Amino acid sequence: MIPQSFIADLLNRVDIVDVVGQHVKLKKAGANYQGLCPFHSEKSPSFSVSPTKQFYHCFGCGAHGSAISFLMEYSGLGYVDAIEDLARSVGLDVPREERTAMDAVRQQQAMALSEVMSSAADWYRQQLKGAPRAVEYLKGRGLTGEIAKRYALGYAPDGWQGLEAVFGTYANDEVAKTLLEGGLLIQSEQGDNAQTARRYDRFRDRIMFPIRNPKGQTIGFGGRILDQGEPKYLNSPETPLFSKGNTLYGLFEARQAIRAQEYVLVCEGYMDVVALAQLGFPNAVATLGTACTANHVRMLLRQTDRIVFSFDGDSAGQRAAQRALEACLPLMSDDKEIRFLFLPTEHDPDSYVRAYGAPAFEKVIKEAMSLSSFFFKIVSQDHELTTPEGRAQTHHAAKPLLLSMPPIALRTQILRELAIRTNSTPAELESFCGLTVAPAPVQQGSYASTNQRAPNLAQSNAGNRAQGAPWQASRGSAKRVASQNIAPPQAPTDLAEQMLRVLIQFPHLGKALDANKRALALHASELRSEKALQLMKDLLAQCDLVELIPGENGKPPTVGAGAFALFQDQLSRSELAPLYEVLRKRVMGSDLDLDGAVADLEGAFKKLELINLKTEMTEIAKKIAGSTATEQDRARYRELGERLKFT
């Protein structure tokens, strides 16, 4: 294992502006540098690189990280490879720490499985050369050897133990265990008779499509039957390397073409992807026999701003398209474009291009149904809009979809258009969907119970998005004034955010807070919302995990230039990562230095102490006004008054 201290030192030595600048044209923009994001297509720069934070962040697609993360994402390097590459650039040797026995076992298993999948892919590819029937099938589909090589196509012979030629006998339990884990082997409970193999190949007499991860490593397979039979396509099962919901076939091969064409075409099958690449559309990918997931969409939006889903026109294609719509809506933004292409039932993309030509296919792609049009089609399907019942059913169908969308201009436009189509007003539709919140009523009681809290972060990001940003105080919140002429304390919502912003940038300041200041920070966050309290608790715990760089020659420990980037990587593994993303966006442009951060934090704590002092005085003033105060209360009131004057 690579020591964390070395990684911190490495990030202090390299300059992320130089690392990113080798691949992205950057221009100075205030304290940061800006450029066009290399992870999705854009015309206006939204990709920001901070030399002070040693961190990059794209406000378009959300890509972010350190110099290590950039090399992993851009060049497809693994974590260790990226560290070694950076270390070489500054003349450092990467040290290693001893692993625990469990760490060693896990790494050994992962490496063994990866090697097994690679060896199997090589063997399948060799078998294709000696399988005339398989070669003729591919030629009949119009594929050339060049395309077959690009996608590493292979052939699984029609035998029960073909892979024994590579890995040895399946009777060896160690061999069988690894092959079973990789999904290459099937083990029956027991043989039906002497001729039935207990362990046998999963893929037999099929064209083999290796499924590769972003680094080009084979993690699974898809097999297409040559003749008639079921299943037509057979995929690898879920394994430690392969997850269908997180993988897209052809994305590794299509990344450059997607960026060049500025859109990605999502199909339903392996053969569609390979055939389209042969016919001049190398920017196609496919889901792996499963519904399109949010992770699929997120992966694609990091590559491009435009997605075109191509589905069959039958009922199954319509259902698949609806699931894709549901996956897309929460991730939409106004600079993204998503369309839905429905081909005639007798055609798939491959056959359509062959029948009508590439220009005709390009034309139908450009004319594909927009996301909003498909939205209206889905919510109004089978509903009679000329009747109140039909319009109500349409509202009912639209509600969960609208609630899943972020508060962007597109949602507003869809809502207004839907209101027109259903003879409603936008306000009525907003109210029905719960997109607006009425002002909270004034309640009687003590200040502590009547002080209205702002919506929590989760509510702000979901149903209450129309109310503004997660940290915006709710309008109409009521405060009860005490009977004495003493100003009540103001809800310290700004202070809660101020402290969170400082601590996310300078975590060592949070690590150094004493118990009293931590209690003040948590109290301020609690008055904000339950989510804010949860976030502050987690952030303080994360700060405690930060390791300082030991000082030299007896000097105190210090924080290096890469501390921010390292801390953000740490936060990205937290269960509250989406909330940290909100904060991170707001501090990326901040030029706050350490001295300013210390001053801001101390100022926030002084204000909180003052607020607590006033709160206590207000409560005692109520007792005095109601003739219930004791002499001890009155003495405390005078003491607090003196402290207030001093403060």
XYZ file of C-alpha atoms in Angstrom:
647
model
C 0.000 0.000 0.000
C 1.182 3.533 -0.759
C 1.500 5.648 2.418
C -0.968 8.523 2.679
C 1.889 10.790 3.752
C 3.608 10.174 0.424
C 0.429 10.948 -1.531
C 0.048 14.210 0.407
C 3.685 15.107 -0.268
C 3.272 14.244 -3.953
C 0.262 16.524 -4.330
C 2.268 19.281 -2.669
C 5.089 18.893 -5.172
C 3.070 18.751 -8.394
C 1.063 21.672 -9.744
C -2.374 20.620 -10.933
C -2.411 23.528 -13.406
C 0.626 22.005 -15.138
C -0.851 18.490 -15.055
C -4.222 19.527 -16.488
C -2.627 22.077 -18.813
C -0.855 19.300 -20.702
C -4.247 18.121 -21.937
C -6.567 21.135 -21.620
C -6.015 24.695 -22.838
C -6.360 26.847 -19.726
C -6.737 30.599 -19.320
C -6.347 32.671 -16.162
C -9.704 33.695 -14.720
C -9.301 35.522 -11.424
C -7.662 33.305 -8.830
C -8.323 30.156 -10.905
C -7.820 28.882 -14.441
C -10.636 27.969 -16.824
C -10.984 25.841 -19.916
C -13.318 23.591 -21.858
C -14.109 20.444 -19.884
C -12.326 17.381 -21.316
C -14.978 15.070 -19.878
C -18.004 16.402 -21.768
C -18.629 18.536 -24.837
C -19.147 22.236 -24.211
C -18.665 25.531 -26.015
C -18.397 27.811 -22.985
C -15.732 26.977 -20.381
C -17.134 25.597 -17.141
C -14.023 23.655 -16.141
C -12.179 25.404 -13.292
C -8.726 24.575 -11.931
C -7.641 26.084 -8.616
C -3.870 26.396 -8.043
C -4.379 27.284 -4.372
C -6.650 24.302 -3.696
C -4.846 22.007 -6.168
C -8.276 20.898 -7.328
C -10.364 20.908 -10.497
C -14.141 21.109 -10.796
C -16.490 21.217 -13.784
C -19.678 23.133 -13.097
C -21.233 21.518 -16.158
C -20.838 17.778 -15.614
C -19.660 17.734 -11.994
C -16.250 16.127 -12.639
C -13.823 17.045 -9.870
C -10.724 15.894 -8.083
C -6.977 16.170 -7.616
C -4.145 15.721 -10.102
C -4.360 11.988 -9.384
C -8.089 11.911 -10.141
C -7.535 13.836 -13.390
C -5.030 11.308 -14.726
C -7.321 8.449 -13.749
C -10.330 9.986 -15.488
C -8.626 11.477 -18.534
C -6.021 8.831 -19.303
C -7.865 5.811 -17.933
C -5.078 5.028 -15.463
C -5.616 3.102 -12.266
C -5.084 4.755 -8.904
C -1.610 3.318 -8.379
C -0.614 3.948 -12.007
C -1.670 7.596 -11.755
C 0.377 8.062 -8.576
C 3.410 6.429 -10.157
C 3.046 8.587 -13.277
C 2.918 11.775 -11.198
C 5.808 10.617 -9.031
C 7.998 10.024 -12.097
C 7.212 13.543 -13.317
C 8.805 15.020 -10.174
C 11.568 12.438 -9.785
C 10.130 10.538 -6.805
C 10.093 6.807 -6.100
C 6.802 5.465 -4.790
C 7.255 3.763 -1.409
C 5.131 0.834 -0.268
C 3.757 -0.128 3.120
C 3.113 -3.699 4.169
C -0.447 -4.802 3.557
C -2.581 -6.674 6.017
C -3.201 -10.303 5.213
C -6.771 -9.464 4.190
C -5.633 -6.626 1.886
C -3.152 -8.934 0.218
C -5.770 -11.639 -0.287
C -8.271 -9.188 -1.797
C -5.717 -7.723 -4.191
C -4.530 -11.163 -5.173
C -8.091 -12.266 -5.882
C -8.855 -9.151 -7.960
C -5.638 -9.519 -9.950
C -6.275 -13.210 -10.475
C -9.803 -12.570 -11.706
C -8.656 -9.772 -14.017
C -5.956 -12.011 -15.481
C -8.454 -14.822 -15.976
C -10.838 -12.558 -17.910
C -7.997 -11.261 -20.063
C -6.751 -14.778 -20.801
C -10.260 -15.929 -21.691
C -10.710 -12.975 -24.058
C -7.410 -13.820 -25.787
C -8.440 -17.451 -26.170
C -11.870 -16.593 -27.585
C -10.201 -14.243 -30.064
C -7.847 -17.013 -31.220
C -10.752 -19.429 -31.632
C -12.495 -17.017 -33.999
C -9.670 -17.366 -36.528
C -10.258 -21.099 -36.764
C -14.061 -20.974 -36.874
C -15.207 -20.469 -40.506
C -18.887 -20.540 -39.564
C -18.404 -17.713 -37.047
C -16.283 -15.695 -39.475
C -18.914 -16.085 -42.196
C -21.599 -14.948 -39.768
C -19.697 -11.745 -39.001
C -18.983 -11.137 -42.683
C -22.678 -11.674 -43.369
C -23.405 -8.884 -40.898
C -21.053 -6.653 -42.897
C -18.221 -6.550 -40.364
C -14.594 -6.297 -41.414
C -11.579 -7.735 -39.667
C -10.577 -4.243 -38.603
C -13.798 -3.716 -36.660
C -13.598 -7.214 -35.181
C -10.085 -6.404 -33.989
C -11.116 -3.015 -32.582
C -13.832 -4.593 -30.431
C -11.733 -7.736 -29.763
C -14.491 -10.057 -30.992
C -14.036 -13.771 -30.432
C -15.786 -17.116 -30.589
C -16.650 -19.658 -27.886
C -16.517 -23.166 -29.437
C -19.417 -25.557 -29.092
C -17.929 -27.643 -26.308
C -18.573 -28.182 -22.609
C -15.048 -27.642 -21.279
C -13.349 -25.449 -23.876
C -11.579 -23.192 -21.388
C -9.766 -26.177 -19.895
C -7.292 -25.628 -22.736
C -6.321 -22.348 -21.042
C -6.794 -22.898 -17.319
C -6.482 -26.636 -16.820
C -8.961 -29.213 -15.616
C -12.191 -28.036 -13.993
C -11.739 -30.828 -11.444
C -9.178 -28.559 -9.777
C -11.233 -26.686 -7.197
C -8.946 -23.631 -7.191
C -9.230 -23.256 -10.976
C -12.986 -23.796 -10.893
C -13.459 -21.293 -8.054
C -11.863 -18.442 -10.019
C -13.713 -19.310 -13.232
C -17.017 -19.498 -11.347
C -16.325 -16.131 -9.714
C -15.672 -14.599 -13.128
C -18.904 -16.013 -14.541
C -17.104 -18.139 -17.150
C -18.145 -21.433 -15.626
C -21.440 -22.931 -14.448
C -21.625 -25.532 -11.726
C -24.770 -27.628 -11.482
C -26.005 -28.986 -8.194
C -25.447 -32.496 -9.445
C -25.191 -34.270 -12.741
C -28.351 -35.854 -14.144
C -26.384 -38.738 -15.587
C -22.871 -39.800 -16.433
C -22.812 -37.719 -19.638
C -23.749 -34.437 -17.947
C -20.800 -32.317 -16.818
C -20.981 -30.910 -13.318
C -18.811 -27.935 -14.288
C -19.121 -26.575 -17.810
C -18.575 -23.433 -19.885
C -21.223 -20.730 -19.672
C -20.570 -19.574 -23.254
C -20.771 -22.181 -26.021
C -21.051 -21.725 -29.792
C -21.426 -17.966 -29.531
C -19.812 -14.854 -30.950
C -18.048 -13.308 -27.953
C -18.119 -9.590 -27.216
C -15.629 -8.640 -24.480
C -16.987 -5.961 -22.150
C -14.243 -3.544 -21.138
C -13.950 -0.979 -18.371
C -12.661 2.597 -18.937
C -9.076 1.336 -18.706
C -9.683 -1.207 -21.468
C -9.582 -4.232 -19.162
C -11.985 -7.079 -19.881
C -14.460 -7.383 -17.012
C -17.205 -9.478 -18.604
C -18.576 -10.962 -21.811
C -21.634 -10.946 -23.978
C -22.322 -13.913 -26.238
C -24.520 -13.871 -29.369
C -25.896 -17.167 -30.671
C -25.061 -17.967 -34.313
C -28.226 -19.801 -35.258
C -31.722 -19.870 -33.838
C -32.092 -20.435 -30.135
C -32.611 -18.849 -26.760
C -31.318 -16.786 -25.224
C -30.251 -14.825 -28.272
C -27.812 -12.817 -26.142
C -26.149 -14.164 -23.005
C -24.310 -11.879 -20.590
C -21.833 -12.508 -17.813
C -23.480 -12.542 -14.382
C -22.696 -9.904 -11.757
C -19.144 -10.424 -10.494
C -16.634 -8.495 -8.347
C -15.417 -6.913 -11.606
C -18.664 -6.530 -13.522
C -21.915 -4.726 -12.688
C -24.492 -4.281 -15.453
C -25.983 -1.164 -13.901
C -22.584 0.544 -13.914
C -21.257 -0.577 -17.296
C -21.956 0.398 -20.891
C -20.776 -1.788 -23.751
C -18.532 0.061 -26.187
C -17.879 3.140 -24.035
C -14.142 2.445 -23.907
C -13.971 2.181 -27.703
C -16.361 5.096 -28.349
C -14.974 7.804 -26.046
C -12.958 9.686 -28.664
C -15.737 9.428 -31.261
C -18.316 10.695 -28.754
C -16.250 13.807 -28.127
C -15.633 14.318 -31.859
C -19.301 13.823 -32.846
C -20.510 15.732 -29.750
C -23.224 13.187 -28.970
C -23.610 9.554 -27.956
C -26.083 7.069 -29.422
C -27.399 4.534 -26.904
C -28.586 1.265 -28.457
C -29.973 -1.981 -27.095
C -27.481 -4.609 -28.307
C -23.817 -5.432 -28.829
C -24.271 -6.058 -32.533
C -25.910 -2.661 -32.984
C -22.822 -0.972 -31.517
C -20.319 -2.922 -33.582
C -22.345 -2.684 -36.810
C -22.881 1.061 -36.398
C -19.142 1.546 -35.913
C -18.648 -0.313 -39.199
C -21.208 1.937 -40.912
C -19.715 5.235 -39.771
C -21.278 5.727 -36.326
C -18.481 4.819 -33.877
C -20.084 6.929 -31.113
C -22.601 4.224 -30.150
C -22.827 2.324 -26.848
C -25.300 -0.197 -25.458
C -26.851 -1.131 -22.140
C -26.172 -4.707 -21.121
C -29.551 -6.361 -21.167
C -30.765 -4.181 -18.324
C -32.677 -0.939 -17.986
C -30.807 2.325 -18.368
C -29.768 3.494 -14.905
C -28.851 6.846 -13.401
C -25.235 5.667 -13.288
C -25.344 5.002 -17.032
C -26.671 8.501 -17.682
C -24.130 10.068 -15.334
C -21.289 8.295 -17.156
C -22.534 9.517 -20.520
C -23.076 13.120 -19.440
C -19.448 13.218 -18.390
C -18.547 12.458 -21.991
C -20.994 14.699 -23.850
C -23.896 17.127 -23.481
C -26.094 15.254 -25.976
C -27.567 11.771 -25.638
C -29.785 10.058 -28.199
C -31.515 6.874 -27.019
C -32.446 4.517 -29.859
C -35.198 2.028 -29.017
C -37.448 -0.317 -30.936
C -40.903 1.054 -31.609
C -42.697 -1.852 -29.921
C -44.100 -1.896 -26.385
C -40.834 -3.231 -24.935
C -38.950 -0.353 -26.534
C -41.447 2.126 -25.128
C -40.985 0.702 -21.628
C -37.205 0.838 -21.970
C -37.434 4.449 -23.136
C -39.616 5.380 -20.176
C -37.089 3.896 -17.766
C -34.364 5.873 -19.514
C -36.447 9.046 -19.147
C -36.849 8.405 -15.424
C -33.092 7.909 -15.094
C -32.343 11.130 -16.986
C -34.714 13.589 -15.309
C -32.877 13.936 -11.948
C -29.608 14.616 -13.803
C -30.910 17.134 -16.327
C -29.557 20.656 -16.666
C -30.391 23.374 -19.152
C -27.205 22.864 -21.173
C -27.916 19.157 -21.775
C -29.935 17.697 -24.645
C -31.522 14.250 -24.526
C -33.585 12.772 -27.356
C -35.447 9.530 -28.022
C -35.302 7.814 -31.404
C -37.959 5.196 -32.184
C -37.298 3.202 -35.330
C -39.994 1.225 -37.177
C -40.694 -2.135 -35.529
C -39.100 -4.019 -38.412
C -35.772 -2.197 -38.014
C -32.917 -1.875 -35.555
C -30.187 0.773 -36.092
C -28.028 -1.654 -38.062
C -30.759 -2.710 -40.490
C -32.067 0.856 -40.853
C -28.675 2.189 -41.968
C -28.249 -0.677 -44.414
C -31.732 -0.154 -45.829
C -31.741 3.635 -46.127
C -28.105 4.719 -45.780
C -26.086 6.713 -43.270
C -27.456 10.162 -44.314
C -31.030 8.971 -43.675
C -30.039 7.667 -40.254
C -28.319 10.965 -39.430
C -31.527 12.732 -40.415
C -33.747 10.670 -38.107
C -31.242 11.186 -35.274
C -31.518 14.967 -35.690
C -35.315 14.685 -35.794
C -35.522 12.366 -32.771
C -38.155 13.165 -30.153
C -37.052 15.701 -27.563
C -37.124 14.835 -23.877
C -40.017 17.224 -23.261
C -42.075 15.752 -26.110
C -41.525 12.245 -24.804
C -42.407 13.466 -21.302
C -45.777 14.757 -22.517
C -46.386 11.543 -24.462
C -45.738 9.378 -21.395
C -47.828 11.343 -18.899
C -50.830 11.766 -21.218
C -50.783 8.257 -22.680
C -54.241 6.622 -22.534
C -55.668 9.719 -20.790
C -58.481 11.738 -22.350
C -57.476 15.383 -21.971
C -60.979 16.583 -22.888
C -62.337 15.311 -19.569
C -61.559 16.391 -15.989
C -60.729 12.793 -15.108
C -58.227 12.481 -17.952
C -56.527 15.754 -17.046
C -56.338 14.714 -13.376
C -54.800 11.368 -14.368
C -52.224 13.234 -16.460
C -51.327 15.423 -13.469
C -51.013 12.305 -11.339
C -48.641 10.684 -13.854
C -46.560 13.858 -14.219
C -46.123 14.553 -10.504
C -43.317 12.060 -9.659
C -41.444 12.960 -12.842
C -41.588 16.699 -12.143
C -40.538 16.168 -8.535
C -37.504 14.189 -9.678
C -36.203 17.101 -11.778
C -33.844 19.746 -10.409
C -35.179 23.355 -10.349
C -33.999 24.251 -13.849
C -35.580 26.325 -16.604
C -36.611 23.174 -18.488
C -38.751 22.036 -15.569
C -40.473 25.425 -15.532
C -41.133 25.235 -19.276
C -42.469 21.672 -19.077
C -44.709 22.617 -16.182
C -46.139 25.618 -18.057
C -46.706 23.603 -21.223
C -48.401 20.827 -19.254
C -50.630 23.380 -17.553
C -51.763 24.664 -20.959
C -52.434 21.168 -22.274
C -54.517 20.260 -19.209
C -56.427 23.564 -19.017
C -54.763 24.464 -15.707
C -52.583 27.248 -14.391
C -48.911 26.749 -13.566
C -49.660 27.730 -9.961
C -52.325 25.017 -9.663
C -49.997 22.405 -11.105
C -47.115 23.511 -8.863
C -49.356 23.288 -5.817
C -50.595 19.819 -6.761
C -47.050 18.550 -7.289
C -45.791 20.112 -4.054
C -43.294 22.363 -5.800
C -44.196 25.355 -3.607
C -44.442 25.664 0.157
C -46.796 27.995 2.014
C -45.261 30.359 4.629
C -45.126 28.831 8.087
C -47.769 30.193 10.493
C -46.824 32.140 13.616
C -46.950 29.869 16.666
C -47.255 30.910 20.280
C -44.728 29.839 22.869
C -41.123 30.390 23.805
C -38.584 31.647 21.342
C -36.907 28.262 21.149
C -40.118 26.640 19.900
C -41.225 29.418 17.559
C -37.963 30.092 15.801
C -38.730 28.723 12.343
C -36.125 26.493 10.848
C -35.094 26.595 7.228
C -35.901 23.530 5.103
C -33.340 20.816 5.489
C -30.866 20.113 2.712
C -32.620 17.036 1.422
C -35.944 18.894 1.157
C -34.259 21.827 -0.539
C -32.767 19.483 -3.107
C -36.048 17.677 -3.743
C -39.631 18.834 -3.266
C -38.800 22.369 -2.127
C -36.447 23.257 -4.975
C -38.649 26.168 -5.975
C -37.748 27.828 -2.704
C -34.117 28.418 -3.682
C -30.687 27.068 -2.833
C -30.263 24.595 0.015
C -28.859 27.238 2.310
C -31.415 29.970 1.565
C -33.437 30.907 4.649
C -37.166 30.255 4.325
C -39.287 33.319 3.780
C -42.102 34.042 6.136
C -40.353 32.511 9.130
C -41.762 34.029 12.296
C -39.944 35.136 15.442
C -41.625 35.925 18.730
C -40.310 39.044 20.471
C -39.884 38.879 24.247
C -41.931 41.165 26.454
C -38.811 43.014 27.600
C -37.191 45.522 25.285
C -34.331 43.164 24.411
C -33.743 42.153 20.799
C -34.167 38.404 20.352
C -31.331 36.448 18.820
C -31.353 35.944 15.059
C -31.299 32.407 13.730
C -27.622 31.748 13.025
C -28.183 30.126 9.657
C -25.542 32.231 7.922
C -23.040 31.319 10.621
C -23.724 27.607 10.133
C -22.930 27.861 6.447
C -19.966 30.141 7.095
C -18.385 27.589 9.395
C -19.086 24.710 7.020
C -17.478 26.623 4.155
C -14.374 27.353 6.212
C -13.999 23.798 7.507
C -14.426 22.157 4.113
C -11.527 24.299 2.853
C -9.318 24.084 5.965
C -10.138 20.799 7.728
C -7.195 21.089 10.127
C -8.999 24.056 11.732
C -11.892 21.728 12.522
C -9.486 19.123 13.877
C -8.154 21.745 16.333
C -11.550 22.881 17.718
C -12.112 22.305 21.415
C -15.254 20.765 22.913
C -16.889 24.151 23.627
C -16.515 25.409 20.048
C -17.695 22.103 18.630
C -20.813 22.375 20.769
C -21.418 25.914 19.466
C -20.987 24.756 15.848
C -23.388 21.860 16.331
C -25.968 24.078 18.052
C -25.852 26.609 15.213
C -26.332 23.803 12.695
C -29.182 22.291 14.702
C -31.042 25.598 14.565
C -30.511 25.493 10.824
C -31.983 22.034 10.173
C -31.544 18.388 11.017
C -29.614 17.867 7.802
C -27.274 20.752 8.616
C -26.652 19.194 12.035
C -25.957 15.837 10.415
C -23.570 17.502 7.972
C -21.691 19.398 10.701
C -21.329 16.237 12.807
C -19.956 14.314 9.857
C -17.660 17.155 8.755
C -16.115 17.469 12.211
C -15.586 13.696 12.280
C -13.977 13.877 8.821
C -11.721 16.711 10.014
C -10.515 14.528 12.873
C -9.258 11.983 10.318
C -7.022 14.518 8.553
C -3.309 13.799 8.890
C -0.936 16.749 9.126
C 2.482 16.739 7.494
C 5.159 16.436 10.208
C 7.260 19.560 10.590
C 11.002 19.489 10.017
C 13.643 20.474 12.574
C 11.203 20.601 15.459
C 8.654 22.794 13.647
C 4.930 22.130 14.212
C 2.958 19.996 11.768
C 1.721 21.794 8.661
C -0.922 21.502 5.964
C 0.340 21.119 2.419
C -0.984 22.675 -0.768
C -2.713 19.429 -1.676
C -4.645 19.191 1.584
C -7.875 20.490 0.042
C -7.759 17.960 -2.803
C -6.986 15.074 -0.462
C -9.805 16.087 1.863
C -12.313 16.282 -1.003
C -11.387 12.761 -2.057
C -12.026 11.709 1.527
C -15.420 13.463 1.582
C -16.439 11.875 -1.719
C -16.472 8.507 0.082
C -18.842 9.788 2.762
C -22.544 8.933 2.793
C -23.143 12.705 2.648
C -21.087 13.155 -0.538
C -23.957 14.894 -2.445
C -24.220 17.544 0.283
C -20.480 18.093 0.269
C -20.723 18.582 -3.502
C -23.087 21.521 -2.899
C -20.608 23.138 -0.515
C -17.639 22.367 -2.743
C -19.168 24.213 -5.678
C -19.594 27.306 -3.525
C -16.017 27.441 -2.327
C -14.252 26.652 -5.621
C -14.034 30.337 -6.508
C -13.151 31.415 -2.985
C -9.815 33.182 -2.474
C -9.967 32.739 1.294
C -6.490 32.192 2.764
C -5.566 30.550 6.034
C -5.358 33.802 8.013
C -8.751 34.880 6.710
C -10.220 31.457 7.514
C -8.971 31.647 11.105
C -10.442 35.145 11.470
C -13.782 34.095 9.954
C -14.039 31.094 12.219
C -13.169 33.053 15.370
C -15.645 35.760 14.381
C -18.381 33.166 13.879
C -17.792 31.662 17.320
C -17.866 35.099 18.988
C -21.206 35.828 17.319
C -22.565 32.463 18.433
C -21.500 33.134 22.019
C -23.249 36.511 21.832
C -26.405 34.884 20.442
C -26.433 32.331 23.251
C -25.958 35.129 25.790
C -28.914 37.079 24.367
C -31.045 33.939 24.243
C -30.476 33.263 27.932
C -31.227 36.906 28.801
C -34.467 36.728 26.798
C -35.640 33.660 28.713
C -34.876 35.298 32.080
C -36.589 38.512 30.940
C -39.776 36.506 30.346
C -39.608 35.198 33.910
C -39.080 38.710 35.249
C -42.020 40.016 33.227
C -44.204 37.183 34.526
C -43.075 37.652 38.148
C -41.693 34.119 38.275
C -37.988 35.032 38.410
C -35.940 34.042 41.453
C -33.195 36.108 43.012
C -30.732 33.754 41.368
C -32.362 34.514 37.995
C -32.110 38.275 38.599
C -28.444 37.952 39.607
C -27.751 35.932 36.479
C -29.581 38.545 34.386
C -27.343 41.321 35.784
C -24.240 39.189 35.196
C -25.237 38.552 31.591
C -25.968 42.238 31.098
C -22.437 43.141 32.196
C -20.977 40.533 29.885
C -23.130 41.842 27.044
C -21.805 45.373 27.576
C -18.254 44.067 27.638
C -18.826 42.020 24.501
